[in-house]
Coordinates of C-alpha atoms and ligand atoms in Angstrom, one line a residue:
M12 CA 112.8 131.5 106.0
L13 CA 110.1 134.1 105.9
A14 CA 107.3 134.2 108.4
I15 CA 104.4 136.6 108.5
N16 CA 102.7 136.4 111.9
N17 CA 99.2 137.7 112.4
I18 CA 99.7 141.0 110.8
E19 CA 97.2 143.8 110.5
V20 CA 97.7 146.6 108.0
V21 CA 96.1 150.0 108.1
Y22 CA 96.2 152.7 105.3
D23 CA 96.0 156.4 106.2
R24 CA 95.7 155.5 109.9
V25 CA 92.0 154.3 109.5
I26 CA 91.5 151.9 106.6
L27 CA 92.0 148.4 107.9
V28 CA 93.0 146.2 104.9
L29 CA 94.8 143.1 106.4
K30 CA 93.2 141.4 109.4
G31 CA 95.4 138.9 111.1
V32 CA 97.3 137.5 108.1
S33 CA 99.8 134.7 108.8
I34 CA 101.9 133.1 106.0
D35 CA 105.0 130.9 106.1
V36 CA 107.3 130.9 103.1
G37 CA 109.4 127.7 103.3
D38 CA 113.1 127.6 102.5
G39 CA 113.7 126.7 98.9
Q40 CA 110.0 126.6 98.2
I41 CA 107.4 128.4 96.1
T42 CA 104.5 129.5 98.2
T43 CA 101.5 131.0 96.4
L44 CA 99.1 133.6 97.7
L45 CA 95.8 133.5 95.7
G46 CA 92.9 135.9 95.8
A47 CA 90.5 138.0 93.8
N48 CA 90.9 141.7 93.0
G49 CA 91.2 143.8 96.1
A50 CA 91.7 140.9 98.5
G51 CA 94.9 142.4 99.9
K52 CA 97.6 140.4 98.1
T53 CA 99.7 143.4 97.0
T54 CA 99.3 145.0 100.4
T55 CA 100.7 141.8 102.0
L56 CA 103.8 141.9 99.7
K57 CA 104.3 145.6 100.5
A58 CA 104.0 145.0 104.2
I59 CA 106.8 142.4 103.9
S60 CA 109.2 144.4 101.6
G61 CA 108.8 147.6 103.5
V62 CA 107.4 149.8 100.7
L63 CA 104.2 150.2 102.6
R64 CA 105.7 153.0 104.5
S65 CA 105.9 155.2 101.4
E66 CA 102.3 154.7 100.7
R67 CA 100.8 155.8 104.0
G68 CA 100.4 152.2 105.1
E69 CA 101.5 150.7 108.4
V70 CA 101.7 147.3 110.0
T71 CA 99.8 148.0 113.2
K72 CA 99.9 144.4 114.6
G73 CA 101.9 141.3 114.3
T74 CA 105.4 140.7 113.0
V75 CA 107.3 139.8 109.8
Q76 CA 110.4 137.6 110.4
L77 CA 113.1 137.0 107.8
G78 CA 115.3 134.3 109.2
D79 CA 116.1 135.4 112.7
K80 CA 115.5 139.1 111.9
R81 CA 112.4 141.0 112.5
I82 CA 111.8 143.2 109.4
D83 CA 108.4 144.8 109.9
G84 CA 108.9 148.5 110.2
M85 CA 112.2 148.4 108.4
R86 CA 112.9 150.5 105.3
A87 CA 112.6 148.9 101.9
H88 CA 116.3 149.3 101.0
D89 CA 117.4 147.8 104.4
V90 CA 115.1 144.8 103.7
T91 CA 116.7 144.4 100.2
R92 CA 120.1 144.4 101.8
L93 CA 119.0 141.5 104.0
G94 CA 118.1 139.5 100.9
L95 CA 114.4 140.1 100.2
V96 CA 113.2 141.8 97.1
Q97 CA 109.8 142.5 95.6
V98 CA 109.0 142.4 91.9
F99 CA 106.1 144.8 91.4
E100 CA 102.8 144.3 89.7
G101 CA 102.8 145.5 86.1
R102 CA 106.4 144.8 85.4
R103 CA 107.9 148.2 85.9
V104 CA 111.1 148.4 83.9
F105 CA 113.0 151.6 83.0
E106 CA 111.6 151.9 79.5
N107 CA 114.3 154.2 78.1
L108 CA 117.2 151.9 79.2
T109 CA 118.3 148.8 77.4
T110 CA 117.8 145.3 78.9
E111 CA 121.4 145.3 80.2
E112 CA 121.2 148.8 81.6
N113 CA 118.1 147.8 83.5
L114 CA 120.0 144.9 85.0
I115 CA 122.9 147.1 86.0
A116 CA 120.4 149.5 87.6
G117 CA 119.1 146.6 89.6
G118 CA 122.5 145.8 91.0
H119 CA 123.5 149.3 92.0
V120 CA 124.6 148.4 95.5
Q121 CA 127.3 146.0 94.3
T122 CA 130.8 145.8 93.0
A123 CA 131.5 145.7 89.2
A124 CA 132.5 142.0 89.4
A125 CA 129.2 141.2 91.2
V126 CA 127.2 143.1 88.6
K127 CA 128.9 141.1 85.8
Q128 CA 128.3 137.9 87.6
G129 CA 124.7 138.8 88.1
I130 CA 124.1 139.7 84.5
D131 CA 125.6 136.3 83.4
L132 CA 123.4 134.5 85.9
V133 CA 120.2 136.3 84.6
F134 CA 121.2 135.7 81.0
S135 CA 121.8 132.0 81.7
Y136 CA 118.2 131.6 83.0
F137 CA 116.6 134.0 80.5
P138 CA 118.4 133.5 77.2
R139 CA 115.7 135.7 75.5
L140 CA 117.0 138.7 77.5
K141 CA 120.6 137.9 76.4
E142 CA 119.5 138.1 72.8
R143 CA 117.9 141.5 73.5
R144 CA 120.6 142.8 75.8
H145 CA 121.1 146.0 73.8
Q146 CA 117.5 146.6 73.0
V147 CA 115.6 149.5 74.7
S148 CA 113.3 147.7 77.2
G149 CA 110.3 149.8 76.3
Y150 CA 110.2 147.8 73.0
L151 CA 110.4 144.4 74.6
S152 CA 107.3 142.2 74.6
G153 CA 105.2 142.0 77.8
G154 CA 106.7 138.6 78.6
E155 CA 110.2 139.8 78.1
Q156 CA 109.5 142.8 80.3
Q157 CA 108.3 140.4 83.0
M158 CA 111.5 138.4 82.6
L159 CA 113.5 141.6 82.9
A160 CA 111.6 142.7 86.0
I161 CA 112.5 139.3 87.6
G162 CA 116.0 139.4 86.3
R163 CA 116.5 142.9 87.8
A164 CA 115.4 141.7 91.2
L165 CA 117.9 138.8 91.0
M166 CA 120.7 141.4 90.6
S167 CA 120.5 142.2 94.3
Q168 CA 121.4 138.5 95.1
P169 CA 118.2 137.9 97.1
K170 CA 117.3 134.8 99.1
V171 CA 113.6 135.6 99.0
V172 CA 111.7 137.0 96.0
L173 CA 108.2 138.3 96.2
L174 CA 106.4 138.1 92.8
D175 CA 103.2 140.1 92.2
E176 CA 101.0 138.6 89.5
P177 CA 103.7 137.9 86.9
S178 CA 101.1 136.2 84.7
L179 CA 99.1 139.3 84.2
G180 CA 98.2 139.8 80.6
L181 CA 100.5 137.1 79.3
A182 CA 99.6 134.1 77.1
P183 CA 99.5 130.8 79.0
M184 CA 102.5 129.4 77.1
L185 CA 104.6 132.4 78.2
V186 CA 103.4 132.1 81.7
E187 CA 104.4 128.4 81.7
E188 CA 107.9 129.4 80.4
I189 CA 108.4 132.0 83.1
F190 CA 107.1 129.8 85.9
G191 CA 109.3 127.0 84.7
I192 CA 112.4 129.3 84.9
V193 CA 111.3 130.5 88.4
S194 CA 111.0 126.8 89.5
R195 CA 114.6 126.2 88.2
L196 CA 115.9 129.3 90.0
V197 CA 114.3 128.1 93.2
K198 CA 115.9 124.7 93.0
Q199 CA 119.3 125.6 91.7
E200 CA 119.9 129.0 93.3
K201 CA 118.2 128.0 96.6
L202 CA 115.7 130.9 96.4
S203 CA 112.4 131.1 98.3
V204 CA 109.5 132.6 96.4
L205 CA 106.2 134.1 97.5
L206 CA 104.1 134.1 94.3
V207 CA 100.9 136.3 94.3
E208 CA 98.5 135.2 91.6
Q209 CA 94.9 135.3 90.4
N210 CA 95.7 132.5 88.0
A211 CA 95.2 129.7 90.5
T212 CA 95.7 126.9 87.9
M213 CA 99.1 128.1 86.8
A214 CA 100.3 129.1 90.3
L215 CA 99.2 125.8 92.0
A216 CA 101.0 123.9 89.2
V217 CA 104.4 125.2 90.4
A218 CA 103.8 126.0 94.0
D219 CA 104.6 123.8 97.0
H220 CA 102.2 125.4 99.3
G221 CA 99.3 127.8 98.9
Y222 CA 97.1 130.3 100.7
V223 CA 93.8 131.9 99.7
M224 CA 93.0 135.4 100.7
E225 CA 89.6 137.1 100.8
N226 CA 88.9 140.5 102.2
G227 CA 92.2 140.8 103.9
R228 CA 92.0 137.4 105.6
I229 CA 93.5 134.0 104.9
V230 CA 90.5 131.7 104.3
L231 CA 92.2 128.6 103.2
E232 CA 95.7 127.1 103.3
G233 CA 97.4 123.9 102.4
P234 CA 99.9 122.0 100.3
A235 CA 99.5 123.0 96.6
A236 CA 98.5 119.4 95.6
K237 CA 95.7 119.5 98.2
L238 CA 94.4 122.9 97.1
R239 CA 94.3 121.7 93.5
D240 CA 91.8 119.1 94.6
N241 CA 89.8 121.3 96.9
S242 CA 86.3 121.8 95.6
D243 CA 86.0 125.4 96.8
I244 CA 89.2 126.3 95.0
K245 CA 88.0 124.5 91.9
E246 CA 84.7 126.3 92.0
F247 CA 85.8 129.8 92.9
Y248 CA 89.2 130.2 91.5
L249 CA 89.5 127.6 88.7
G250 CA 85.8 128.1 87.7
L251 CA 85.0 124.3 87.6
N252 CA 82.1 122.5 89.2
E253 CA 81.9 118.9 90.3
G254 CA 81.4 117.6 86.8
G255 CA 84.4 119.5 85.5
A256 CA 82.3 121.9 83.5
R257 CA 83.3 125.5 83.5
K258 CA 81.0 127.8 85.5
S259 CA 80.5 131.4 84.6
Y260 CA 82.1 133.9 86.9
R261 CA 78.6 135.2 87.7
D262 CA 77.4 131.8 88.8
T263 CA 80.4 131.3 91.0
K264 CA 80.0 134.7 92.5
H265 CA 76.3 134.1 93.2
Y266 CA 77.1 130.8 94.8
K267 CA 79.8 132.3 96.9
R268 CA 77.4 135.0 98.1
R269 CA 74.8 132.4 99.0
K270 CA 77.4 130.4 100.8
R271 CA 78.3 133.3 102.9
W272 CA 74.7 133.9 103.8
L273 CA 74.4 130.3 105.0
S274 CA 77.7 130.2 106.9
Ligands
ATP327 N1 97.6 153.2 99.4 C1 96.3 152.8 99.7 N2 95.5 153.6 100.5 C2 94.3 153.2 100.8 N3 93.7 152.0 100.4 C3 94.5 151.2 99.7 C4 95.8 151.5 99.3 N4 96.3 150.5 98.6 C5 95.4 149.6 98.5 N5 94.3 150.0 99.2 C6 93.1 149.1 99.4 O1 93.4 147.9 100.0 C7 92.6 146.9 99.5 C8 93.6 145.7 99.0 O2 94.3 146.2 97.9 P1 95.5 145.3 97.3 O3 96.1 146.2 96.2 O4 96.4 144.8 98.3 O5 94.7 144.1 96.6 P2 95.1 143.0 95.6 O6 94.7 141.7 96.2 O7 96.6 143.1 95.3 O8 94.2 143.3 94.3 P3 94.6 143.1 92.8 O9 94.4 141.7 92.4 O10 93.5 144.0 92.1 O11 95.9 143.6 92.5 C9 91.8 147.5 98.4 O12 90.5 147.7 98.9 C10 92.4 148.8 98.0 O13 91.5 149.7 97.6
MG328 MG1 97.6 143.5 93.6

């Protein structure tokens, strides 16, 4: 469905941030992209959705393919029209608008009938939003705002959704609830999702396939079930060592550095 082939991304014409990144997002699957702060995850999503252009960033090598169309270099709204939408980090909703108004704003390119249908669909997956449909979204909880950000993206009737760290700052139970809904959406609405996360445990629990990014490169890739068992992932991203004990972040970082020296 979505194929990123060996892309390189440069900001301000000189700062090389992505170095030969390739990712395949399977049809009707959840693919997760894991990595620490500054690894280049958000940049990858922006390169795909076309918003990079407005941030002085550029795909200087490689291609991004959506179905049989090449979309690298396209404008964000043209990419959206082709069925790909990005949900931004930090759940940006229009705080002064109600839940329902936010959804209407998300469906602005459509007919009134399609907007109504979209709202019904969003409310059927996110009943909490239905209960709060007339509430100003600035007063929604963090989890509800994340639901609204995803719901708004659904209003453009996408085939592919890019999610940027939806778990950020949310309690584990809420993350589970949201990921559960995303899983159902993927199955029932035939969506394909690229899920960027730092929370590897949560992400690998729902994903089909995963990639790990470090310093703008993919360093590990595989089926989610395999990655869950991978000792490096356990150690670096889940913070567990062989015995299952939790390692401190500092220990893990130290080990990682040592390992780099040795490799
Ligand atoms: N507009 C920009 N101009 C210049 N450099 C940028 C720009 N945006 C991001 N960068 C740099 O690119 C690198 C990757 O940033 P990116 O936001 O893609 O990381 P990330 O993996 O999403 O991190 P986080 O988990 O903190 O969100 C960082 O070193 C960052 O400083
Ligand atoms: Mg980011």
